[in-house]
CSV table of N, CA and C in Angstrom, one decimal:
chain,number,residue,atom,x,y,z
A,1,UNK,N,-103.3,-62.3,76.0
A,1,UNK,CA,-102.9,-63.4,75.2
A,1,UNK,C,-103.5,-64.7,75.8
A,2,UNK,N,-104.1,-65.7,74.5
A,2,UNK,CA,-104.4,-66.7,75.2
A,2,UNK,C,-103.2,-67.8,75.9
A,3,UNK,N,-103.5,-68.7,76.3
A,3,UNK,CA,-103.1,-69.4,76.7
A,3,UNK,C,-102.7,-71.1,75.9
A,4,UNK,N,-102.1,-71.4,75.7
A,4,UNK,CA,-101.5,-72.8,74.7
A,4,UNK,C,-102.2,-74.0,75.8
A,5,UNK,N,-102.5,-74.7,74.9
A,5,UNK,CA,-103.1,-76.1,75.3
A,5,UNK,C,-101.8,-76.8,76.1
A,6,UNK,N,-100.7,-76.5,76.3
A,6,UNK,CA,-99.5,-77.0,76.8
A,6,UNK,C,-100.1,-76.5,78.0
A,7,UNK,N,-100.0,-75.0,78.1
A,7,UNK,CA,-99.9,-74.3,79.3
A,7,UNK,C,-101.6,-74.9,80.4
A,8,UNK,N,-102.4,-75.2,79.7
A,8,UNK,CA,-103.7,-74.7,80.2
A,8,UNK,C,-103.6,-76.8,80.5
A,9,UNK,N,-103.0,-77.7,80.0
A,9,UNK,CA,-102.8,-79.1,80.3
A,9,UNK,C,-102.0,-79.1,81.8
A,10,UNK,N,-100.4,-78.0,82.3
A,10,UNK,CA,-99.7,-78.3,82.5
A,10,UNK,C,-100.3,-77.5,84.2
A,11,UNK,N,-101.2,-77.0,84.0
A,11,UNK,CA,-101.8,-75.7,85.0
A,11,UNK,C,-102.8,-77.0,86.0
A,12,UNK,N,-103.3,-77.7,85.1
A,12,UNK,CA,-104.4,-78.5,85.5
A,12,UNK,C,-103.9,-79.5,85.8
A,13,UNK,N,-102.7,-80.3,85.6
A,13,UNK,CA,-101.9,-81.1,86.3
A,13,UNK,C,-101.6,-80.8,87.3
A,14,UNK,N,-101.1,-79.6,87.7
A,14,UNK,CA,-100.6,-79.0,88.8
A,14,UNK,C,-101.2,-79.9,90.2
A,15,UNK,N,-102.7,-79.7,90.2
A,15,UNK,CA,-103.7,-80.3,90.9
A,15,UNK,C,-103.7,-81.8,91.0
A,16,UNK,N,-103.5,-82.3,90.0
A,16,UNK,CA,-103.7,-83.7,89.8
A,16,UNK,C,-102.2,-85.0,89.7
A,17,UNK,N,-101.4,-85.1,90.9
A,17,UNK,CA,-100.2,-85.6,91.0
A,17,UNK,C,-100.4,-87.0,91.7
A,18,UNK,N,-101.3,-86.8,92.8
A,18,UNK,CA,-101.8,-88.2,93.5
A,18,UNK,C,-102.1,-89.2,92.9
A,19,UNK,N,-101.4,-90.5,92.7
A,19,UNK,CA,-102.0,-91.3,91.7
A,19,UNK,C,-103.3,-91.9,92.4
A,20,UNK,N,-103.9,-91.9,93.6
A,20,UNK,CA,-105.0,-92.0,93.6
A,20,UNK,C,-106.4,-91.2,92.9
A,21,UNK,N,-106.0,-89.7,92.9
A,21,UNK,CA,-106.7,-88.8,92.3
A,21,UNK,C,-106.8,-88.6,90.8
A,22,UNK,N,-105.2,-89.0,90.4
A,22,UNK,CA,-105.2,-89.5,89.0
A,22,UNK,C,-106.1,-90.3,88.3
A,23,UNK,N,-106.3,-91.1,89.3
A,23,UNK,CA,-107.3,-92.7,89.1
A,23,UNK,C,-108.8,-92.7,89.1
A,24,UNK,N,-108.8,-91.7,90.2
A,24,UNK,CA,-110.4,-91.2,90.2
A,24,UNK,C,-110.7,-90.7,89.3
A,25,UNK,N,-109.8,-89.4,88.8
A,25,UNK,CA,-110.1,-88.7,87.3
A,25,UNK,C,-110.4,-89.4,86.2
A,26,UNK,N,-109.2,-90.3,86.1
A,26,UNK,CA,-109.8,-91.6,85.0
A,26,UNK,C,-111.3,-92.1,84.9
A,27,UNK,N,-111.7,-92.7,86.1
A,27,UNK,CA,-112.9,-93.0,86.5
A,27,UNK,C,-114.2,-92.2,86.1
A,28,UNK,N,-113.7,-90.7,86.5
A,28,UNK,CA,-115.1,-89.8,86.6
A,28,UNK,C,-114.9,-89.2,85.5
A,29,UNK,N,-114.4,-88.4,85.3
A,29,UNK,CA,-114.2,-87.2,84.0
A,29,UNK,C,-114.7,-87.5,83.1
A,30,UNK,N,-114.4,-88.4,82.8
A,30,UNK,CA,-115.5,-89.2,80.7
A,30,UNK,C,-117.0,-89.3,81.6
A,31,UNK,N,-117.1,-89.8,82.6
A,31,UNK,CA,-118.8,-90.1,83.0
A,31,UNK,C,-119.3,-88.7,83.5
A,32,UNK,N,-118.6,-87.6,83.6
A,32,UNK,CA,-119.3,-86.4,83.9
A,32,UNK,C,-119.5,-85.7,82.9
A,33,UNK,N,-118.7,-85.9,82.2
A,33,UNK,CA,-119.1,-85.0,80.7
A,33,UNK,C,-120.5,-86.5,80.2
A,34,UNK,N,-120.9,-87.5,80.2
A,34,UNK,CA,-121.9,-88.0,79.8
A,34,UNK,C,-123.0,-87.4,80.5
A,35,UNK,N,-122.4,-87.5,81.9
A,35,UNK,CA,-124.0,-86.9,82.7
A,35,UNK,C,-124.4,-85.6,82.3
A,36,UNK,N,-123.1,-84.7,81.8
A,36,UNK,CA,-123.7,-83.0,81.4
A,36,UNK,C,-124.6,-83.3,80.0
A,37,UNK,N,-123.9,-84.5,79.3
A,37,UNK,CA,-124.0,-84.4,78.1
A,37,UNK,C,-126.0,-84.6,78.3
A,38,UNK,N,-126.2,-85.6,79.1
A,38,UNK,CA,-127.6,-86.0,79.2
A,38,UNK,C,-128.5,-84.6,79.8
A,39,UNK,N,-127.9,-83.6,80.9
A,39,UNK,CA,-129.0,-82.7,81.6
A,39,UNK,C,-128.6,-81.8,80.5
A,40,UNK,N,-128.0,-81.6,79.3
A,40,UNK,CA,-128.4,-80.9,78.3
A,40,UNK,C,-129.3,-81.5,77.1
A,41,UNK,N,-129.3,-82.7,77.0
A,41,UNK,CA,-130.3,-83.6,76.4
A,41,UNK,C,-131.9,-83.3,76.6
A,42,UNK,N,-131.8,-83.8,77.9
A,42,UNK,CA,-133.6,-83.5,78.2
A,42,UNK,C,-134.5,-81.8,78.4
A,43,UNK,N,-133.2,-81.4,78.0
A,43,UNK,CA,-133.7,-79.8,77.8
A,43,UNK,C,-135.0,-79.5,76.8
A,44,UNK,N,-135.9,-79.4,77.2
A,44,UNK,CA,-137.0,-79.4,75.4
A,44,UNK,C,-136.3,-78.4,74.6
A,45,UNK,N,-136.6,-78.5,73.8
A,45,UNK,CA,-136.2,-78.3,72.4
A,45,UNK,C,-137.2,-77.1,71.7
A,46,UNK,N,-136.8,-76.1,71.0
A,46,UNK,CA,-137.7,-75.2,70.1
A,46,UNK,C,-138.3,-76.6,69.0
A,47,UNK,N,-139.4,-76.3,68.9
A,47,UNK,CA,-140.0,-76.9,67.6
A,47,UNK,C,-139.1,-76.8,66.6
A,48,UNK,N,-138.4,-76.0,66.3
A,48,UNK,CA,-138.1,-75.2,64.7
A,48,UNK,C,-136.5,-76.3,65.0
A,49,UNK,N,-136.3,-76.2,66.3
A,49,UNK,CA,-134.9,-77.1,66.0
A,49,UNK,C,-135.0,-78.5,66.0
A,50,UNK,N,-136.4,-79.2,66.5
A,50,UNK,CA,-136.6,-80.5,66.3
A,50,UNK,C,-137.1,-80.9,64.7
A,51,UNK,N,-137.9,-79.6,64.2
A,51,UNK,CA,-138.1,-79.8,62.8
A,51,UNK,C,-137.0,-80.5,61.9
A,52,UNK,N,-135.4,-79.7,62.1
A,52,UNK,CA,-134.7,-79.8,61.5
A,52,UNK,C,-133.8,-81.6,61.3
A,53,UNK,N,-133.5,-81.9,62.6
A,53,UNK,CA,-133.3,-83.4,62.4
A,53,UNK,C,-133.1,-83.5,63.8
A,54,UNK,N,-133.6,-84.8,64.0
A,54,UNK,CA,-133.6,-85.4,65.6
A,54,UNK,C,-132.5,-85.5,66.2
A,55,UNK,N,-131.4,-85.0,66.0
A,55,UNK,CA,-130.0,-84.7,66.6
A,55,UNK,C,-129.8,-83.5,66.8
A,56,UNK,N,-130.5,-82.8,66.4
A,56,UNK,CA,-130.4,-81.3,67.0
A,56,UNK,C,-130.9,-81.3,68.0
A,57,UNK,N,-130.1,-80.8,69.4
A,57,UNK,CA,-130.7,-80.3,70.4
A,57,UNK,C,-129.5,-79.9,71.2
A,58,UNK,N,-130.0,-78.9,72.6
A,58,UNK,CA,-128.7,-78.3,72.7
A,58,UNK,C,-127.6,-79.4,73.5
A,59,UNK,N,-127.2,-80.7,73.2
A,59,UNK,CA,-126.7,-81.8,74.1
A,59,UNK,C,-125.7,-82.0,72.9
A,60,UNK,N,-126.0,-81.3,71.4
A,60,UNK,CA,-125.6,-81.9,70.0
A,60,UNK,C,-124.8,-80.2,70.4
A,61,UNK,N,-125.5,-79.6,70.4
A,61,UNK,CA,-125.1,-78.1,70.3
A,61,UNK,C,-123.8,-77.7,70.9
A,62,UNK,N,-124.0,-78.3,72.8
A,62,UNK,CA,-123.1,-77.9,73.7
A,62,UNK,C,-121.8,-78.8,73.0
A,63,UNK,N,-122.2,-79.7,72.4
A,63,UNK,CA,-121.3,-80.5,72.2
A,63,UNK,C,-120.2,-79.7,70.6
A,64,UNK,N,-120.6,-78.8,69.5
A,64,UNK,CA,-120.1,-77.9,68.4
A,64,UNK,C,-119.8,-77.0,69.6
A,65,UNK,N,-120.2,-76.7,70.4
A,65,UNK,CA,-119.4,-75.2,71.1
A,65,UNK,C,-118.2,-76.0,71.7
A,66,UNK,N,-118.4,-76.8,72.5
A,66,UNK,CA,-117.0,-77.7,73.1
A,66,UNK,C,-116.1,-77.9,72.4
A,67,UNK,N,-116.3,-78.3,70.9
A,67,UNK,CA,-115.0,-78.7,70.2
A,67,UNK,C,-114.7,-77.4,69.3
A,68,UNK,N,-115.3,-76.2,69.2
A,68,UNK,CA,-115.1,-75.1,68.9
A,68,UNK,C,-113.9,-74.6,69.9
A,69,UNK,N,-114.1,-74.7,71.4
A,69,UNK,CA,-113.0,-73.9,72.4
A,69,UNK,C,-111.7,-75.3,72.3
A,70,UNK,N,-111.8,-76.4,71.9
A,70,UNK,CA,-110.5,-77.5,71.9
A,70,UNK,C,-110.0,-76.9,70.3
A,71,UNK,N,-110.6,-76.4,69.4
A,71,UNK,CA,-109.8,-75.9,68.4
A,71,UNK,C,-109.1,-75.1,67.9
A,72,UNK,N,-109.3,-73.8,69.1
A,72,UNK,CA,-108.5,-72.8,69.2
A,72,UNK,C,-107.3,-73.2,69.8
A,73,UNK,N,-107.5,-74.5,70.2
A,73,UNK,CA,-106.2,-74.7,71.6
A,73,UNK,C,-105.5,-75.9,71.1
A,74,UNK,N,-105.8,-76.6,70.5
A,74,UNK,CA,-105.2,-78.4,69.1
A,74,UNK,C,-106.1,-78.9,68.8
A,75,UNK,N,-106.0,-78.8,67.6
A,75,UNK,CA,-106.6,-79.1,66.4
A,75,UNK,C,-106.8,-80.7,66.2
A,76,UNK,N,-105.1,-81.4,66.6
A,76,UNK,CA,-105.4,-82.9,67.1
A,76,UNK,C,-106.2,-83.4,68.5
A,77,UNK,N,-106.2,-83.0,69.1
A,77,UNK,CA,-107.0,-82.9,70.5
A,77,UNK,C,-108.1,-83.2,70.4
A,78,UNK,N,-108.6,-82.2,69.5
A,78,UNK,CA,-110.2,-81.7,69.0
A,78,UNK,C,-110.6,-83.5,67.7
A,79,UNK,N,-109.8,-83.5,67.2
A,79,UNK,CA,-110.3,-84.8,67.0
A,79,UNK,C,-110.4,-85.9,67.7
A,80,UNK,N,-109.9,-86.3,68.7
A,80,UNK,CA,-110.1,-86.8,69.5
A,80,UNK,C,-110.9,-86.8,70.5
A,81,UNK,N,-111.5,-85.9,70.7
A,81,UNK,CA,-112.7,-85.2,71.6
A,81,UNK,C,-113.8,-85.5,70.9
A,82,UNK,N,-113.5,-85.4,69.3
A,82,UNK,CA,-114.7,-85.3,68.7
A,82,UNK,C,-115.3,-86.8,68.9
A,83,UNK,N,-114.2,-87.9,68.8
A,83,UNK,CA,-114.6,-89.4,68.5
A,83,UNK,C,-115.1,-89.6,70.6
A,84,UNK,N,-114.6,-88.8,71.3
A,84,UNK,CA,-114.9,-88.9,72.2
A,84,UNK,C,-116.4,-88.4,72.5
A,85,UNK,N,-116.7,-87.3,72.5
A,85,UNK,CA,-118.2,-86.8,72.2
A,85,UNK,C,-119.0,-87.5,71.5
A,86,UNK,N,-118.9,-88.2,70.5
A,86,UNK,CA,-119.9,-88.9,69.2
A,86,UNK,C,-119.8,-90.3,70.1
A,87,UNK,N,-119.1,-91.3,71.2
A,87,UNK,CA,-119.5,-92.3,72.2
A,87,UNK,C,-120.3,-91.9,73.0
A,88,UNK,N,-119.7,-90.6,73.3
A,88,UNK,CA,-120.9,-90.0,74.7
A,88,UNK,C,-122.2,-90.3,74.1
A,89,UNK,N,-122.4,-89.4,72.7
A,89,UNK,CA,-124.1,-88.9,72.7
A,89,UNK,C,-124.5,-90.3,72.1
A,90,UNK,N,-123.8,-91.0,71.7
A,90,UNK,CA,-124.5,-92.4,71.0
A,90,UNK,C,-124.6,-93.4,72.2
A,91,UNK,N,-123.9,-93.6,73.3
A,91,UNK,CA,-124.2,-94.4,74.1
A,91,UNK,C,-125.1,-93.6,75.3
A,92,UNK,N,-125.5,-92.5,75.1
A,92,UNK,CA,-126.5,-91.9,75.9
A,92,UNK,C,-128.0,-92.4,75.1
A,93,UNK,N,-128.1,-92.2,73.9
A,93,UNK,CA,-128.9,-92.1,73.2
A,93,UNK,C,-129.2,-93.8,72.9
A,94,UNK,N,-128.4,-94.4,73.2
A,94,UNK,CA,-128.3,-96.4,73.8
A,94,UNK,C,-129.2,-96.6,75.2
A,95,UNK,N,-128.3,-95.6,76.2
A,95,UNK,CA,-129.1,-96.0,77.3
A,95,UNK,C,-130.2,-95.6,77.4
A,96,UNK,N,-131.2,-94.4,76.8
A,96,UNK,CA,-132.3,-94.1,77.0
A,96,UNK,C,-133.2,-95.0,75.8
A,97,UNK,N,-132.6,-96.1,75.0
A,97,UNK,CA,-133.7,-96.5,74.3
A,97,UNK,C,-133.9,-97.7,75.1
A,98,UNK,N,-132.7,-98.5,75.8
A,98,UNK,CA,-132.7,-99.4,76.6
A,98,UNK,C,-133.7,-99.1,78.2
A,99,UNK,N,-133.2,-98.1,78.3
A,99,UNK,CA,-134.4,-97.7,79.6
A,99,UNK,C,-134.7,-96.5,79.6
A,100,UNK,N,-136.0,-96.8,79.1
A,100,UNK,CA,-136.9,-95.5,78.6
A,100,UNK,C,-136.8,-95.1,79.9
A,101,UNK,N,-137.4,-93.6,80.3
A,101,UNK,CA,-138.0,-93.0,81.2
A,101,UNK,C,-137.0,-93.1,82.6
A,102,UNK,N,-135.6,-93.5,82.4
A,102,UNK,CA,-134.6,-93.4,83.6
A,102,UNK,C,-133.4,-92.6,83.0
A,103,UNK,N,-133.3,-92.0,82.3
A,103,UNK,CA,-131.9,-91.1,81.7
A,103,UNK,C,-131.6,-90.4,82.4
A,104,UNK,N,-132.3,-89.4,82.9
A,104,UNK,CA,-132.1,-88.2,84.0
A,104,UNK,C,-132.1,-88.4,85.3
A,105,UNK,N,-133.0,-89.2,85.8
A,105,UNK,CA,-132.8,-89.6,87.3
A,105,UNK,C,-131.2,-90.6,87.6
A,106,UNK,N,-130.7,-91.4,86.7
A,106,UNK,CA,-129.5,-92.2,86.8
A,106,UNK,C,-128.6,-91.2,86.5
A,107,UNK,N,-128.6,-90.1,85.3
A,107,UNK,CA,-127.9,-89.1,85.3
A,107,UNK,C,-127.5,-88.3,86.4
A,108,UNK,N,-128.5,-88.0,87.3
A,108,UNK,CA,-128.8,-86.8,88.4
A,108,UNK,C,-127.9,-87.5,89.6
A,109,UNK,N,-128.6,-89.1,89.9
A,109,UNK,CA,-127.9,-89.9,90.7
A,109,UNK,C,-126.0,-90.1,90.3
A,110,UNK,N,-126.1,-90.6,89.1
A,110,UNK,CA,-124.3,-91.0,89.1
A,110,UNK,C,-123.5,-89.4,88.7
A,111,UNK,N,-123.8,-88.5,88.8
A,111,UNK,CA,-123.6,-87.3,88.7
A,111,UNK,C,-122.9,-86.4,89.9
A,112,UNK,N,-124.2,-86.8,91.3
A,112,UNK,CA,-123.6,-86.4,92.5
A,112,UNK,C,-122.7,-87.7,92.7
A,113,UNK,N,-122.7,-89.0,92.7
A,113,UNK,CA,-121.8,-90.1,93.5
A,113,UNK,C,-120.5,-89.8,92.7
A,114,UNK,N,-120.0,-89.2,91.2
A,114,UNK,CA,-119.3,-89.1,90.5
A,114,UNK,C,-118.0,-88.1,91.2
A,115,UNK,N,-119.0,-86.3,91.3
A,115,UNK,CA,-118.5,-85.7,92.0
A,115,UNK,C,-117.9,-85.7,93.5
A,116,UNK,N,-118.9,-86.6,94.2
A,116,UNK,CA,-117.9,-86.8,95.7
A,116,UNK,C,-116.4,-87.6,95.4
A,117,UNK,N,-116.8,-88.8,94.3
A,117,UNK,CA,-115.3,-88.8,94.1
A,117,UNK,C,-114.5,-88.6,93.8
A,118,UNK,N,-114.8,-87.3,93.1
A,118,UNK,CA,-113.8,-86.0,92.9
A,118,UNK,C,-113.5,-85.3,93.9
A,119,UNK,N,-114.3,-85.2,94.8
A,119,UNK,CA,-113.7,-84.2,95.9
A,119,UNK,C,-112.9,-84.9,96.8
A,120,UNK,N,-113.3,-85.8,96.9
A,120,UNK,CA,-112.9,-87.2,97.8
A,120,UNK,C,-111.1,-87.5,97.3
A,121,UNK,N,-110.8,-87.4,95.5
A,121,UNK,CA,-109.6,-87.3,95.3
A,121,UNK,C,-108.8,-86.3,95.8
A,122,UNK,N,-109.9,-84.8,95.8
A,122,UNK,CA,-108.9,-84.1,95.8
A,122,UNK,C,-108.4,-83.7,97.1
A,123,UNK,N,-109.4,-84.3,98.1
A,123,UNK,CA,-109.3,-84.0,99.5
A,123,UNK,C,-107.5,-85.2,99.6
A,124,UNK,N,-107.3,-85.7,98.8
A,124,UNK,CA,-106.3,-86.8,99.1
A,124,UNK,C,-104.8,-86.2,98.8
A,125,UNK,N,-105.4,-85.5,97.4
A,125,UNK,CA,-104.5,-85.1,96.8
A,125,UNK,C,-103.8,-83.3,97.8
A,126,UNK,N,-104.8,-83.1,98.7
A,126,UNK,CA,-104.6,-81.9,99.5
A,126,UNK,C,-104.7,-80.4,98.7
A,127,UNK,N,-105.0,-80.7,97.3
A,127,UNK,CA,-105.4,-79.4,97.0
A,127,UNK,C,-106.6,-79.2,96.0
A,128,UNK,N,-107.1,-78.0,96.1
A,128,UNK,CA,-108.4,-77.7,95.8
A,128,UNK,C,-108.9,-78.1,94.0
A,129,UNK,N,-109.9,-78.5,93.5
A,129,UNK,CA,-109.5,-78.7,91.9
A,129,UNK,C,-109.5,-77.5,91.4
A,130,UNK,N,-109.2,-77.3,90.0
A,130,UNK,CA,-108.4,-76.5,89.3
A,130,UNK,C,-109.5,-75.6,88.8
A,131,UNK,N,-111.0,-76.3,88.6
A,131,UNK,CA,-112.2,-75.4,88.5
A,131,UNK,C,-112.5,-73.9,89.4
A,132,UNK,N,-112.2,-74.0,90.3
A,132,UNK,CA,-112.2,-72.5,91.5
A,132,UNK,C,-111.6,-71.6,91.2
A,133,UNK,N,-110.5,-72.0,90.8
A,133,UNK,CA,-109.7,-70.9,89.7
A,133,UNK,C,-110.1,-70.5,88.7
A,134,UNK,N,-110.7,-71.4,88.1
A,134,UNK,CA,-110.8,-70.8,86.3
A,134,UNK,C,-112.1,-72.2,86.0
A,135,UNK,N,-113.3,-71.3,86.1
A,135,UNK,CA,-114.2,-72.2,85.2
A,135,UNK,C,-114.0,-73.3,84.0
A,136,UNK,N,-113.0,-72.4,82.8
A,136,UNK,CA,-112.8,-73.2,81.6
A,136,UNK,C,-111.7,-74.5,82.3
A,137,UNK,N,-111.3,-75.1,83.1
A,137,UNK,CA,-110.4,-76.4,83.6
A,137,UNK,C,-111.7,-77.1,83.8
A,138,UNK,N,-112.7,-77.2,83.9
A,138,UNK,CA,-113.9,-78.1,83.6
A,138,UNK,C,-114.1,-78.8,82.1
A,139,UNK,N,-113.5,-77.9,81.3
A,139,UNK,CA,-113.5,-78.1,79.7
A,139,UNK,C,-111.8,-78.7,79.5
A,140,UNK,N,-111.0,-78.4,80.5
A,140,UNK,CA,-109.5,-79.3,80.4
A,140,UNK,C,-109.8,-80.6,80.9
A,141,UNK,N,-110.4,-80.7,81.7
A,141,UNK,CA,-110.2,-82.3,81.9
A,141,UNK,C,-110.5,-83.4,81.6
A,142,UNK,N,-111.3,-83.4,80.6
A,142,UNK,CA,-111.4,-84.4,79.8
A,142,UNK,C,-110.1,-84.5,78.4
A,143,UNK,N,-109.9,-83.2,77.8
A,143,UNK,CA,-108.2,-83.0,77.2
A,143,UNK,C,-107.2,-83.2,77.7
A,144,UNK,N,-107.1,-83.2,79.3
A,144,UNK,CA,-106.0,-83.7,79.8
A,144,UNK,C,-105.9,-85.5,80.0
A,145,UNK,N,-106.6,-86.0,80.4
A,145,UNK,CA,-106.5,-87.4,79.9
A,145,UNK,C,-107.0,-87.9,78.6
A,146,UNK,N,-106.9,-87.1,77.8
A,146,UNK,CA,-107.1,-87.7,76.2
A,146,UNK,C,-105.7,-87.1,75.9
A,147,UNK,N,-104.8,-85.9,76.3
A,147,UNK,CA,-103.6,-86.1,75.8
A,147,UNK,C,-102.8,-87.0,76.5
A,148,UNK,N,-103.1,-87.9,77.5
A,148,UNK,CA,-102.2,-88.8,78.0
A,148,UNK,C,-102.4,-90.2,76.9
A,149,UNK,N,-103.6,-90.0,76.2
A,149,UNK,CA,-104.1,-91.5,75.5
A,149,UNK,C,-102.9,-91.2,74.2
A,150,UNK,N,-103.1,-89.7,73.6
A,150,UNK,CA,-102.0,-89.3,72.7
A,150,UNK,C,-100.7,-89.7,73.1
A,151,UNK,N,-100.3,-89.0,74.2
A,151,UNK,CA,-98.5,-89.4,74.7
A,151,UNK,C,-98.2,-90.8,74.7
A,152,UNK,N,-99.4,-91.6,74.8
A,152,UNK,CA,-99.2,-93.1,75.2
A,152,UNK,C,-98.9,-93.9,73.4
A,153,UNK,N,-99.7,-93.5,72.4
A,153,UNK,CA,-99.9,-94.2,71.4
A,153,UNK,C,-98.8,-93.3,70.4
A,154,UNK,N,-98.4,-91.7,70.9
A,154,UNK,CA,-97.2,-91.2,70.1
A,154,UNK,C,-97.8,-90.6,68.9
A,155,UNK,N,-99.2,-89.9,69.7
A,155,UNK,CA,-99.9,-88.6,69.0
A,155,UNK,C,-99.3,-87.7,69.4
A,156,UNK,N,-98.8,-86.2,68.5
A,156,UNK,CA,-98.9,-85.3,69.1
A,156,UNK,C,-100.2,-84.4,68.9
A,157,UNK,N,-100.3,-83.1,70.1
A,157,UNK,CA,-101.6,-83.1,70.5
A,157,UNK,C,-100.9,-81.2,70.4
């Protein structure tokens, strides 16, 4: 049986009680999903997928598989991800017109400084993040601070 977006929010909290690590999370989580969102970006592309429209590539792709596993799990969530996702790839696709030829090296760079501050919270927080257990809490944590944006404005999720 799967698991309810309650259950798979309240598992991943478990980890995350330190309000300093809370804080970090705030911080990193939306910029690590940008940085994935970019080292899927500069992936070349099949011809036959760039034929089709210049938004196809797998950074657009990863991004239908993503909101594909938030909609088995809330359906409101998943819209919120979605308006979340569609900032990512459009302010990615900002910063690389603004500075050509640095997307992936700034990516690569704020990517590792990103993650030590995650390990750095969690070393605070005293326990390990919720990813070593279960790959898919990589895909919760950006849903777990978008259901707090819900709890706050009196979405339910």
């Amino acid at each position: 049986m799967s698991k309810s977006m309650q259950t798979w929010l309240d598992e991943y909290g478990e980890s995350h009680q330190n309000k300093l690590n809370k804080a970090i999370h705030w911080f990193c989580v939306p910029q690590i999903v940008w940085t994935v969102m970019v080292f899927m970006y500069v992936i070349p592309i099949p011809e036959v997928m760039a034929s089709v429209s210049p938004y196809l590539n797998f950074a657009s792709l990863a991004c239908v598989l993503t909101l594909l596993f938030y909609s088995r799990l809330s359906l409101s969530l998943t819209l919120g991800m979605t308006v979340f996702l569609f900032a990512c790839y459009f302010s990615m696709l900002g910063f690389e017109a603004l500075f050509p030829g640095f997307l992936l090296s700034f990516a690569i760079l704020w990517f590792a400084f990103l993650w030590l501050l995650q390990f750095y919270g969690h070393k605070v927080e005293g326990k390990k993040p919720s990813f070593f257990k279960d790959l898919q809490f990589l895909m919760i944590g950006p849903a777990w601070l978008m259901s707090f944006i819900y709890l706050k404005i009196g979405l339910k999720y």
